[in-house]
Coordinates of C-alpha atoms in Angstrom, one line a residue:
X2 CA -114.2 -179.3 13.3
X3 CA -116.2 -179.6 16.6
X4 CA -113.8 -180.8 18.4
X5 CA -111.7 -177.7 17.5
X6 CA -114.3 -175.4 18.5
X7 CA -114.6 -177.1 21.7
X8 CA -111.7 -177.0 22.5
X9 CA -110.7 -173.9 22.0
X10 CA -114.4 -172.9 24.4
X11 CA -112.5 -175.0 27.2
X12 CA -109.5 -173.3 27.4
X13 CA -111.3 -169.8 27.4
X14 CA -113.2 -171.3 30.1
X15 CA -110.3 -172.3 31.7
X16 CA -108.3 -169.3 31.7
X17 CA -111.7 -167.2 32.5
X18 CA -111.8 -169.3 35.9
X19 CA -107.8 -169.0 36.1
X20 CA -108.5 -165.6 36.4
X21 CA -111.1 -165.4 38.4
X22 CA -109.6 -167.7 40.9
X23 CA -106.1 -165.3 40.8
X24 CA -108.4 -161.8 41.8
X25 CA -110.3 -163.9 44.8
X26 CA -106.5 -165.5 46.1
X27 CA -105.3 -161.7 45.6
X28 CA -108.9 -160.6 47.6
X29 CA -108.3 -163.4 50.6
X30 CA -104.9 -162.2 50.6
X31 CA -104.7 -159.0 51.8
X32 CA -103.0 -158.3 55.0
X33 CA -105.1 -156.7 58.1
X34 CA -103.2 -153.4 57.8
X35 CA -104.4 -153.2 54.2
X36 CA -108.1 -154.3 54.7
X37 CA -107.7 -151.1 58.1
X38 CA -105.6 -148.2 55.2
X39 CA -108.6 -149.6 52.7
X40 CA -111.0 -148.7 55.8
X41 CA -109.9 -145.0 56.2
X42 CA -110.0 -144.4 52.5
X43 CA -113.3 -145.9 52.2
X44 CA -114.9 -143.9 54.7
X45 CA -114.6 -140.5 52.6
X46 CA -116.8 -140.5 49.8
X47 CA -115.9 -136.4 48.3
X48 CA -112.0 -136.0 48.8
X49 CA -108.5 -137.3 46.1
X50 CA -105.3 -137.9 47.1
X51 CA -102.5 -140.0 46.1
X52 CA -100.4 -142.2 48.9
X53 CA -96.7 -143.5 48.4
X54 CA -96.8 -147.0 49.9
X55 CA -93.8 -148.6 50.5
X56 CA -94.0 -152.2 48.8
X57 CA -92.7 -154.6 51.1
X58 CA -95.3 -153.5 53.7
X59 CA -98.7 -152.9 51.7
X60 CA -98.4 -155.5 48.4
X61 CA -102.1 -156.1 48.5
X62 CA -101.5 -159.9 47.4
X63 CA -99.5 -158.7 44.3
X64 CA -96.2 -160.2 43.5
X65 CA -94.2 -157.2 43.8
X66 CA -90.0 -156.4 43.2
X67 CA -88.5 -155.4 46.5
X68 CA -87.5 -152.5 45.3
X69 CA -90.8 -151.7 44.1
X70 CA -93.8 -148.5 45.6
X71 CA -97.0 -148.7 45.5
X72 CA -98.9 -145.7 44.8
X73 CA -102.6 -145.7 45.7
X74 CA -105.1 -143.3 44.0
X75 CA -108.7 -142.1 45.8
X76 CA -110.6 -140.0 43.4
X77 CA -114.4 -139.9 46.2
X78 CA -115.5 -143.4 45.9
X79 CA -113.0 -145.1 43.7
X80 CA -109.8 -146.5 44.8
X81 CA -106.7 -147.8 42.1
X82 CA -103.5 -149.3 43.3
X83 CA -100.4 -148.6 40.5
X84 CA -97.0 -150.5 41.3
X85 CA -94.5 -148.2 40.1
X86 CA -91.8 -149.3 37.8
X87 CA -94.9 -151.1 36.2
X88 CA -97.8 -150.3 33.7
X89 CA -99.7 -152.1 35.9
X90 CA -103.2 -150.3 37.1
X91 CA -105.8 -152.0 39.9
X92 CA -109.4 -151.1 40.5
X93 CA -110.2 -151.5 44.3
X94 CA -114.0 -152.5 45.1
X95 CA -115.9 -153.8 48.1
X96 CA -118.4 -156.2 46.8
X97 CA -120.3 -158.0 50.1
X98 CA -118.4 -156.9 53.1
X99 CA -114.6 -157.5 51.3
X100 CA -112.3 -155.5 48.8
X101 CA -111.5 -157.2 45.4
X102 CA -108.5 -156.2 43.4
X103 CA -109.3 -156.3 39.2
X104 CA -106.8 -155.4 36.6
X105 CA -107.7 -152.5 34.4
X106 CA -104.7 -152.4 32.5
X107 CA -103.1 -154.3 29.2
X108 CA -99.8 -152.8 29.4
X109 CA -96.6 -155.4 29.5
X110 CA -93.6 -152.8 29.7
X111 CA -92.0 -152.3 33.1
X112 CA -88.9 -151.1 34.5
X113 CA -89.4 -147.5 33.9
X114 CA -91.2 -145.6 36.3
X115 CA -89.8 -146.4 39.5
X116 CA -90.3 -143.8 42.0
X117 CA -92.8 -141.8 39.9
X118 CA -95.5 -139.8 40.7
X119 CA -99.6 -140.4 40.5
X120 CA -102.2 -138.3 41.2
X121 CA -105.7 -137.5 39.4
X122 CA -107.1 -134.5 37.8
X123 CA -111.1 -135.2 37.0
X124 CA -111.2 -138.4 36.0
X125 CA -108.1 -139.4 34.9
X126 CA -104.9 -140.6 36.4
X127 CA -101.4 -138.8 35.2
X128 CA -98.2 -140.2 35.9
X129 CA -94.8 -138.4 35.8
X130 CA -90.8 -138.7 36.3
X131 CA -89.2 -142.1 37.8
X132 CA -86.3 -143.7 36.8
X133 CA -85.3 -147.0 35.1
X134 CA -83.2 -149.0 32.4
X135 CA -80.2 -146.2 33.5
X136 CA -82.8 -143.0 32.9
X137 CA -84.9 -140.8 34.7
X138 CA -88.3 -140.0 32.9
X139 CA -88.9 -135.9 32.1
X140 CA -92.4 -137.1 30.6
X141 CA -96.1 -137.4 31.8
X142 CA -98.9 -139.9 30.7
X143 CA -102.0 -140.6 31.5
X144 CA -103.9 -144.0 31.9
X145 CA -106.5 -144.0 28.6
X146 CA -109.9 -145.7 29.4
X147 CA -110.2 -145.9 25.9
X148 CA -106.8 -147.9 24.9
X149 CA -106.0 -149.5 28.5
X150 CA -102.8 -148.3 28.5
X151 CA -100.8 -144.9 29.6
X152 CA -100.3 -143.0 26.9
X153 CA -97.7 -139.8 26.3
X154 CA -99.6 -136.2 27.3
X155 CA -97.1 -134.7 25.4
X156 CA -95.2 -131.1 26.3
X157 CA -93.0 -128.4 25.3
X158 CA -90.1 -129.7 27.0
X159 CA -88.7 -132.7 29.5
X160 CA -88.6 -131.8 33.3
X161 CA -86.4 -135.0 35.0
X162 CA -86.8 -135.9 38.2
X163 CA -87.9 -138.7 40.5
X164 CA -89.4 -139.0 44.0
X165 CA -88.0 -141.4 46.9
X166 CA -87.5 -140.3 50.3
X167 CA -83.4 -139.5 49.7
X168 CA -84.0 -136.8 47.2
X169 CA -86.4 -134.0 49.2
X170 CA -88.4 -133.0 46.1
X171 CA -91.4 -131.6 46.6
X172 CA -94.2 -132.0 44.3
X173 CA -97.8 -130.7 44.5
X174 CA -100.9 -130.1 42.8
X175 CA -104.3 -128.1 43.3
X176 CA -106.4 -131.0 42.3
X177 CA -109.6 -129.1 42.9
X178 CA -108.6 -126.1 40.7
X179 CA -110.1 -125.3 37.3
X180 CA -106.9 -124.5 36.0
X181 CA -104.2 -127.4 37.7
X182 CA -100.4 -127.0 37.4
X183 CA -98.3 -129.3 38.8
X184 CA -94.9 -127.8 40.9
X185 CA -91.4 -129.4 41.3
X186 CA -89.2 -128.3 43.3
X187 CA -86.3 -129.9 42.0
X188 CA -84.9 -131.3 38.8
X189 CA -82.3 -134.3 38.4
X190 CA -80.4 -135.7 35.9
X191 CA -76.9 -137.7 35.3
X192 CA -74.2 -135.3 34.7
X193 CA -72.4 -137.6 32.0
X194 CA -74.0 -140.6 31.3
X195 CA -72.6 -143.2 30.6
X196 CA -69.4 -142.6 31.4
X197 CA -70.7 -141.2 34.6
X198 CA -73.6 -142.5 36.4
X199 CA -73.3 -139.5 39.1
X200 CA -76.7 -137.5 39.7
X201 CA -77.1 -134.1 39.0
X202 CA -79.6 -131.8 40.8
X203 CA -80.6 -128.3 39.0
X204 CA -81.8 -126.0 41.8
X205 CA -84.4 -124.4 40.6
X206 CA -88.8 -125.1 40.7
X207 CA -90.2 -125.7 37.6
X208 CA -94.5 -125.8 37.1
X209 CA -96.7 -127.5 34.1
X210 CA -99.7 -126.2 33.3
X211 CA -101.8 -129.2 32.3
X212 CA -104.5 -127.1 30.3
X213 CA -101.4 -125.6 28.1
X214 CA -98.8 -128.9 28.7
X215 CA -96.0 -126.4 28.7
X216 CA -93.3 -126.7 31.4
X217 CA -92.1 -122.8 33.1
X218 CA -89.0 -122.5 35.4
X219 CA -89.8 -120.5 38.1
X220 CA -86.8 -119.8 39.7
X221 CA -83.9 -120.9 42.4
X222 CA -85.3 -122.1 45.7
X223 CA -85.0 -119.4 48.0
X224 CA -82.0 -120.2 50.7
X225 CA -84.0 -120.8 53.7
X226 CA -86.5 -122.9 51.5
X227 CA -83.8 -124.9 50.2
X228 CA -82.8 -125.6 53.8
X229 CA -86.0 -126.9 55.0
X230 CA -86.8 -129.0 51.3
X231 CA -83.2 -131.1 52.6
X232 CA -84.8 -131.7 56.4
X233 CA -88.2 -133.3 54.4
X234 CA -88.7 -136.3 56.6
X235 CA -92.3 -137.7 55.7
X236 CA -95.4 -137.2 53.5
X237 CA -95.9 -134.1 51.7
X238 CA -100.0 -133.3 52.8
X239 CA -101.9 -131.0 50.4
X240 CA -104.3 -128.9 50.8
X241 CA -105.9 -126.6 47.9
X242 CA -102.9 -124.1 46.7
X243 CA -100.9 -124.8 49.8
X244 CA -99.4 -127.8 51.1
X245 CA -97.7 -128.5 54.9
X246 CA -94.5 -130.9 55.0
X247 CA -92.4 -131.6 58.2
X248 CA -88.8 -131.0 58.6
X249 CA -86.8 -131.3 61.9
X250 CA -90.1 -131.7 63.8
X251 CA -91.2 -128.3 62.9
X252 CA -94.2 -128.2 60.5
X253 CA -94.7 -125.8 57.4
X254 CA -97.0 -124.8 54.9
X255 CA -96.1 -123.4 51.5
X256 CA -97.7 -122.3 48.5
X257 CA -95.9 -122.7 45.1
X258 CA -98.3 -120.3 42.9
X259 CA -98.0 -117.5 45.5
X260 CA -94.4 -118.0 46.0
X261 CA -94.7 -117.7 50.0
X262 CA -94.1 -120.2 52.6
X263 CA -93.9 -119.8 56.4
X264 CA -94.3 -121.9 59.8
X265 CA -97.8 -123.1 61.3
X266 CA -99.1 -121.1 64.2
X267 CA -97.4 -122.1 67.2
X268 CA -100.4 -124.3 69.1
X269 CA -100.6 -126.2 65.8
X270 CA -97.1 -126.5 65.5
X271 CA -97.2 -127.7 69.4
X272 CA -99.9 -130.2 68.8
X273 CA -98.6 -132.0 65.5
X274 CA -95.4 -132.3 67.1
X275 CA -96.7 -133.8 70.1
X276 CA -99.0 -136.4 68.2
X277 CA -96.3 -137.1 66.3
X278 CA -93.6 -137.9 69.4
X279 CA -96.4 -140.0 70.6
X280 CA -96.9 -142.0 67.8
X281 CA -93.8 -142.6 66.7
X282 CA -91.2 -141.3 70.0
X283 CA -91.8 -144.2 72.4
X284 CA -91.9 -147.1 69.5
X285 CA -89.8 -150.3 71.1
X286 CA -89.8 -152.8 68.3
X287 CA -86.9 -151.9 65.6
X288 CA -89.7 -153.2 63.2
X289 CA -92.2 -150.6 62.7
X290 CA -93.8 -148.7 59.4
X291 CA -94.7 -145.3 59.5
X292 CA -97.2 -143.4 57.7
X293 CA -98.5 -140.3 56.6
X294 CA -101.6 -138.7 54.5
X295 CA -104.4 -136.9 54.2
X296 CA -107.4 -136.8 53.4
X297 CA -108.9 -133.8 52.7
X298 CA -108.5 -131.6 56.1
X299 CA -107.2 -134.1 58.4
X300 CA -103.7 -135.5 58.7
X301 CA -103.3 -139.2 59.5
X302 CA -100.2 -140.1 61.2
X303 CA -100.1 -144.2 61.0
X304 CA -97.9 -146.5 63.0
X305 CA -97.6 -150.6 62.0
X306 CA -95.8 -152.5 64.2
X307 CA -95.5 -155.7 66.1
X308 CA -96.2 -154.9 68.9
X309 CA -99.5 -152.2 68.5
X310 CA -100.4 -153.6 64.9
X311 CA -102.3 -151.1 62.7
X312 CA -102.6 -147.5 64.8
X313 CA -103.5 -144.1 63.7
X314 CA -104.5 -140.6 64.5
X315 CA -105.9 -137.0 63.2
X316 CA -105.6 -134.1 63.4
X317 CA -107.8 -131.5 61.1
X318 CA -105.8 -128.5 59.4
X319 CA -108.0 -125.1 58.8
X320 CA -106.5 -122.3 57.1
X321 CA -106.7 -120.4 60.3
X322 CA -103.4 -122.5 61.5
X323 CA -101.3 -121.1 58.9
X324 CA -99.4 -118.2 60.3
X325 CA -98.9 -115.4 57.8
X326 CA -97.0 -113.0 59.9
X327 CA -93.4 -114.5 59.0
X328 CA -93.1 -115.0 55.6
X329 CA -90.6 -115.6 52.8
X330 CA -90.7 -116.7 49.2
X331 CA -90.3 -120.1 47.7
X332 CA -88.1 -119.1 45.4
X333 CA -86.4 -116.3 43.8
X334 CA -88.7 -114.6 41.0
X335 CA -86.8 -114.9 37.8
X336 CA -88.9 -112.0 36.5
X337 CA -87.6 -109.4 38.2
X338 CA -84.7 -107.7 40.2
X339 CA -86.8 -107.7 43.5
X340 CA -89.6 -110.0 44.6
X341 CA -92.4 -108.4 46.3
X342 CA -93.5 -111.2 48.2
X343 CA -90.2 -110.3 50.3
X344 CA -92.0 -107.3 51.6
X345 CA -95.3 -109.5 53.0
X346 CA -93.4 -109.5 56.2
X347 CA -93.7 -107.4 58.8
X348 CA -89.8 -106.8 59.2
X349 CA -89.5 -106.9 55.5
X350 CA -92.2 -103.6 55.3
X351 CA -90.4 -102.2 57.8
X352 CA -87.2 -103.0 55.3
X353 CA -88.9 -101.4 52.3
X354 CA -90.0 -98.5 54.6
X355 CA -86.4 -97.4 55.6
X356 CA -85.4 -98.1 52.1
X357 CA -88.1 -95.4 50.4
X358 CA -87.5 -93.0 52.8
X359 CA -83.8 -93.0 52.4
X360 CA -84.4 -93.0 48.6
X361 CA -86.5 -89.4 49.5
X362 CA -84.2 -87.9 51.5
X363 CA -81.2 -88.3 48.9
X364 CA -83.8 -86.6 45.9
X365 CA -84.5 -83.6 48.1
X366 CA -80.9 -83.6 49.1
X367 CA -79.7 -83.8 45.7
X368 CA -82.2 -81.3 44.2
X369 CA -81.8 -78.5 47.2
X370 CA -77.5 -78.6 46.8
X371 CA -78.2 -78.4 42.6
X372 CA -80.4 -75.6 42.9
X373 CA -78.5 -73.9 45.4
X374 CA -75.6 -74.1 43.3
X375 CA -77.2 -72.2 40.3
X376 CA -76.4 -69.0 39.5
X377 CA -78.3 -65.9 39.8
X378 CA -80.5 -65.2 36.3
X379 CA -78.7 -62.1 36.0
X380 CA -75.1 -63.4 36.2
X381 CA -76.0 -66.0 33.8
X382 CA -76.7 -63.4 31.6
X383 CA -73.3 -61.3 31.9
X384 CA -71.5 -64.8 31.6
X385 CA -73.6 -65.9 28.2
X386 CA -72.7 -62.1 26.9
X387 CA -69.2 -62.5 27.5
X388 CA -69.4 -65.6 26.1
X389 CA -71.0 -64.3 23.1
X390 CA -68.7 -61.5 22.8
X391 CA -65.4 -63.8 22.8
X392 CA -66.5 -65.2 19.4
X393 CA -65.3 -64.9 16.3
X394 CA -67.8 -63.9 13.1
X395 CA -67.5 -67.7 11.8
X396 CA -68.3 -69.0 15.6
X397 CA -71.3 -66.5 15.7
X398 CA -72.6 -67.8 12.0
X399 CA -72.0 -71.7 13.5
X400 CA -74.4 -71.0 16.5
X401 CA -76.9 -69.1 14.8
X402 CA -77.5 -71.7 12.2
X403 CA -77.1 -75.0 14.9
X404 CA -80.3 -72.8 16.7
X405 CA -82.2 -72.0 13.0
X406 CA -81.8 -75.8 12.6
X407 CA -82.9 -76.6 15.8
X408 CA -86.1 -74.4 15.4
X409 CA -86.8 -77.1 13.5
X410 CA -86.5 -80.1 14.6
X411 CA -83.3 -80.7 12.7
X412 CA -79.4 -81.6 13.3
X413 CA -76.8 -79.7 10.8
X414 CA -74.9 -81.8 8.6
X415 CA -71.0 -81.6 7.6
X416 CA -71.9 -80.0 4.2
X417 CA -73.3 -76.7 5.6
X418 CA -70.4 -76.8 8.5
X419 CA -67.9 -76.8 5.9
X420 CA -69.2 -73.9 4.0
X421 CA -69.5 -71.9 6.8
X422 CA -66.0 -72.3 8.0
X423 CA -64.4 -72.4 4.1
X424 CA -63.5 -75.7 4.1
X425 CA -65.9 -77.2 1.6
X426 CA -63.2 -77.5 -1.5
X427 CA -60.8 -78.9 0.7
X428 CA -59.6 -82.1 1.4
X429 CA -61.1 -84.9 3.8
X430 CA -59.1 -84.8 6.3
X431 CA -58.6 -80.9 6.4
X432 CA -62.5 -80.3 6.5
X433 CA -62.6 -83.2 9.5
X434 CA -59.6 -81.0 11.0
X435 CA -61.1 -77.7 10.9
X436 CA -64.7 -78.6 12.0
X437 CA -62.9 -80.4 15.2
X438 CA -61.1 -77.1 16.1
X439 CA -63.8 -74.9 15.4
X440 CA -66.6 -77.0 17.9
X441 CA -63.6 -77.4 20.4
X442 CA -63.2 -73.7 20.8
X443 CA -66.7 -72.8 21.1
X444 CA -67.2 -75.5 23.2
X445 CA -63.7 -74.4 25.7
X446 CA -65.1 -70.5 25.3
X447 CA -68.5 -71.8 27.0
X448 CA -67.3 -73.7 29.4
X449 CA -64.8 -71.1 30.7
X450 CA -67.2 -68.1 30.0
X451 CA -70.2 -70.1 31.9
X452 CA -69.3 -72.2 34.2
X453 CA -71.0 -75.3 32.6
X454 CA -69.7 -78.5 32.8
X455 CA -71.3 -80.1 29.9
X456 CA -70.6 -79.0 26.8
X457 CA -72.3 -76.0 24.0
X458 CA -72.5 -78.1 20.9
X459 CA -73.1 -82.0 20.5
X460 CA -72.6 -84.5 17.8
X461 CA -74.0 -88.0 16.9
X462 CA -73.9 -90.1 14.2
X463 CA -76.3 -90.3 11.1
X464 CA -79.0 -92.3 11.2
X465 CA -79.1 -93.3 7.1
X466 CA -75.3 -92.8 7.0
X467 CA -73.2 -94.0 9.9
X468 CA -69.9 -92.7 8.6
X469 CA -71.1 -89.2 8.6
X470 CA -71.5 -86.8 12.0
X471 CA -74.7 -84.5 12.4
X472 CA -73.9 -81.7 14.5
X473 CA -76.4 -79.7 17.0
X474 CA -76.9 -77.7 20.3
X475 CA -77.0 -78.9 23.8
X476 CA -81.1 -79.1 24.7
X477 CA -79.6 -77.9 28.4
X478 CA -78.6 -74.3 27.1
X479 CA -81.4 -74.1 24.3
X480 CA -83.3 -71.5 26.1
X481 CA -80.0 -68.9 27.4
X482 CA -78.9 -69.6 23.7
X483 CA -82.4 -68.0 22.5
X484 CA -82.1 -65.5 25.1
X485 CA -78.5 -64.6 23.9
X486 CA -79.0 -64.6 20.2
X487 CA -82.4 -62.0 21.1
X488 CA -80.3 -59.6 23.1

């Protein structure tokens, strides 16, 4: 029995030193341009971000697919590595002078989350979208201290999409608001799998609201947007609400819960693009690695190659560099016909300007030609007494009790009609007949004897009774009616 006990304490030793031994060969085996990245991040002790790494140039000793990321995660002091298309999570210290590399994890799955994106909010990494296994992922989860393994924050609905450098999606996050929402700006599926395995973009951006976990669609990207999003030719840098992205050399902020995006001011514009030409313009070997981040307000624009090894610049970003003079929307506001962030330009304004004046001018226009067109009180009075003289007894009785009725408040029915005109022992059709005729003359007489377009009496159908007609005067004549029936 001892002997099984001890041997069971030697091969717990033995795996406890395996291990041990694997982290320190994984320590002594990262590159120079990983000990210099881990350097820069190190540095800052207050700012997050989240860095796309491509795999076959920062592995950081791991034994990584080729087609395999690696997305690195600083929340202040702490640093995690996460190979996507793995569950796989790495805690990043420096213990005496040298980074060591220990597995937080206990997941085993992988295959599923290539291409997916990391980032942290608090204290707690979220992952969402990738692709694998013939799918693309609409889901987030978050890495659980407590189980070791990333576990489904469920939502109200799946958003798919992925993130390599072919697809142009932008994604951001305010990771220092109290209420975070994430932003896509694209979602992508197959269009008939399996018997099709061609992808499917839907052109609109969609937001999650991680305090709620429900997914909105905001609306198509706007045309000029859409324009720039295809052009997206490196690292997306955030910054609060806003983030700035490059696309044909010209450089761009945008702001996904404002809905506005424009261009940097012009010397900001002139000095990114010329930090950027000499980083990466003048580069001789055809083996070179370019990179891009931030860290809080500075933009780091890396070059590795053979022949410079690991060099970098910054330049710091203030809120001062964003030019708000010429801007346009993200997208197009599925709330309403007209989005008024399309009048925070100045040519826009002057738009909207032009537009309300015109909308003026045609009122008063309108309103002086109707009222110059009325008639005189007095010959409105002679043409409502002719009127009123060209009726029959019956016609005179029908008006009279249309105005009693509408005195209060109330429409005449068919019953009362037909007793007026005679008609109420008749047949169906005859009383229908003879009520026609009867509102069709008055109606003719008035329009003749007035000059009205519209006509004397209305009907509409019962409210209780849908097959029945309630009959009663035009609210446009009420008062030369009153007038006419006084006189």
């Amino acid at each position: 029995m001892k002997a099984v006990i001890l041997f069971f304490v030697f091969c717990y030793l033995l795996l406890f030193n395996s291990s041990n031994i694997v982290a320190q060969k994984a320590n002594n085996l990262l590159n120079k341009n990983e000990i210099a990245l881990l350097d820069i991040l190190s540095a800052d002790t207050t700012n997050t971000t989240s860095i796309n790494l491509d795999g076959n140039v920062f592995n950081f000793g791991l034994i990584t697919s080729e087609y395999t990321n690696i997305d690195l995660i600083k929340n202040k002091k702490r640093i995690w590595i996460q190979p996507l298309g793995t569950g796989r999570l790495y805690s990043i210290y420096k213990v005496a002078g040298q980074y060591q590399l220990t597995r937080i994890d206990s997941t085993i799955h992988s295959g599923a989350s290539f291409y997916s994106y990391n980032f942290m909010i608090r204290d707690t990494i979220f992952q969402y979208g990738g692709e694998g296994f013939w799918n693309f992922r609409g889901t987030i989860t978050y890495f659980s201290k407590e189980t070791h393994q990333w576990e489904l924050y469920p939502s109200n609905r799946v958003v798919k999409s992925y993130f390599d450098s072919k697809t142009g999606i932008i994604s951001h996050i305010n990771l220092q608001s109290a209420n975070p929402r994430l932003y896509i700006s694209n979602s992508i599926d197959f269009e008939n799998f399996p018997s099709s395995i061609n992808r499917h973009a839907t052109d609109s951006i969609y937001m999650f609201d991680i305090n709620t976990r429900n997914w909105t669609t905001l609306g198509k990207t706007d045309p000029i947007s859409l324009k720039r999003f295809s052009n997206i030719n490196s690292h997306v840098f955030h910054f609060g609400d806003s983030l700035i992205f490059e696309s044909e050399l010209e450089f761009y902020w945008l702001n996904f819960s404002k809905n506005i995006t424009g261009r940097l001011k012009n010397n900001k514009n002139t000095e990114l693009r010329a930090a950027w030409l000499k980083m990466y313009g003048n580069v001789k070997s055809q083996n070179y690695s370019p990179l891009q981040f931030n860290i809080g307000n500075d933009i780091y624009l890396i070059l590795i190659s053979e022949e410079q090894g690991f060099k970098f610049t910054k330049i710091k970003i203030e809120p001062s560099d964003f030019d708000n003079a010429n801007i346009s929307p993200v997208y197009l506001n599925n709330g309403g016909f007209l989005n008024l962030n399309m009048f925070k330009t100045k040519s826009n304004i002057s738009i909207l300007i032009i537009i309300l004046l015109s909308c003026i001018i045609i009122y008063f226009s309108f309103k002086f030609l109707k009222n110059k067109s009325k008639l005189p009180k007095e010959v409105v009075s002679i043409l409502n007494n002719n009127f009123y003289s060209s009726l029959t007894i019956i016609e005179k009785e029908l008006i009279d009790v249309l105005y009693q009725h509408h005195l209060k408040g109330e429409a005449i029915s068919t019953k009362i009609i037909n007793k007026i005109i005679g008609v109420q022992q008749k047949d169906i059709l005859t009383q229908n007949k003879s009520r026609s005729d009867y509102f069709i003359r008055i109606n003719q007489k008035y329009k003749m004897s007035t000059q009205q377009t519209e006509p004397l009496i209305v009907k509409n159908r019962d409210k209780i009774d849908k097959r029945q007609y309630n009959y009663s005067l035009n609210n446009s004549y009420i008062q030369e009616i009153e007038k006419m029936l006084k006189d």
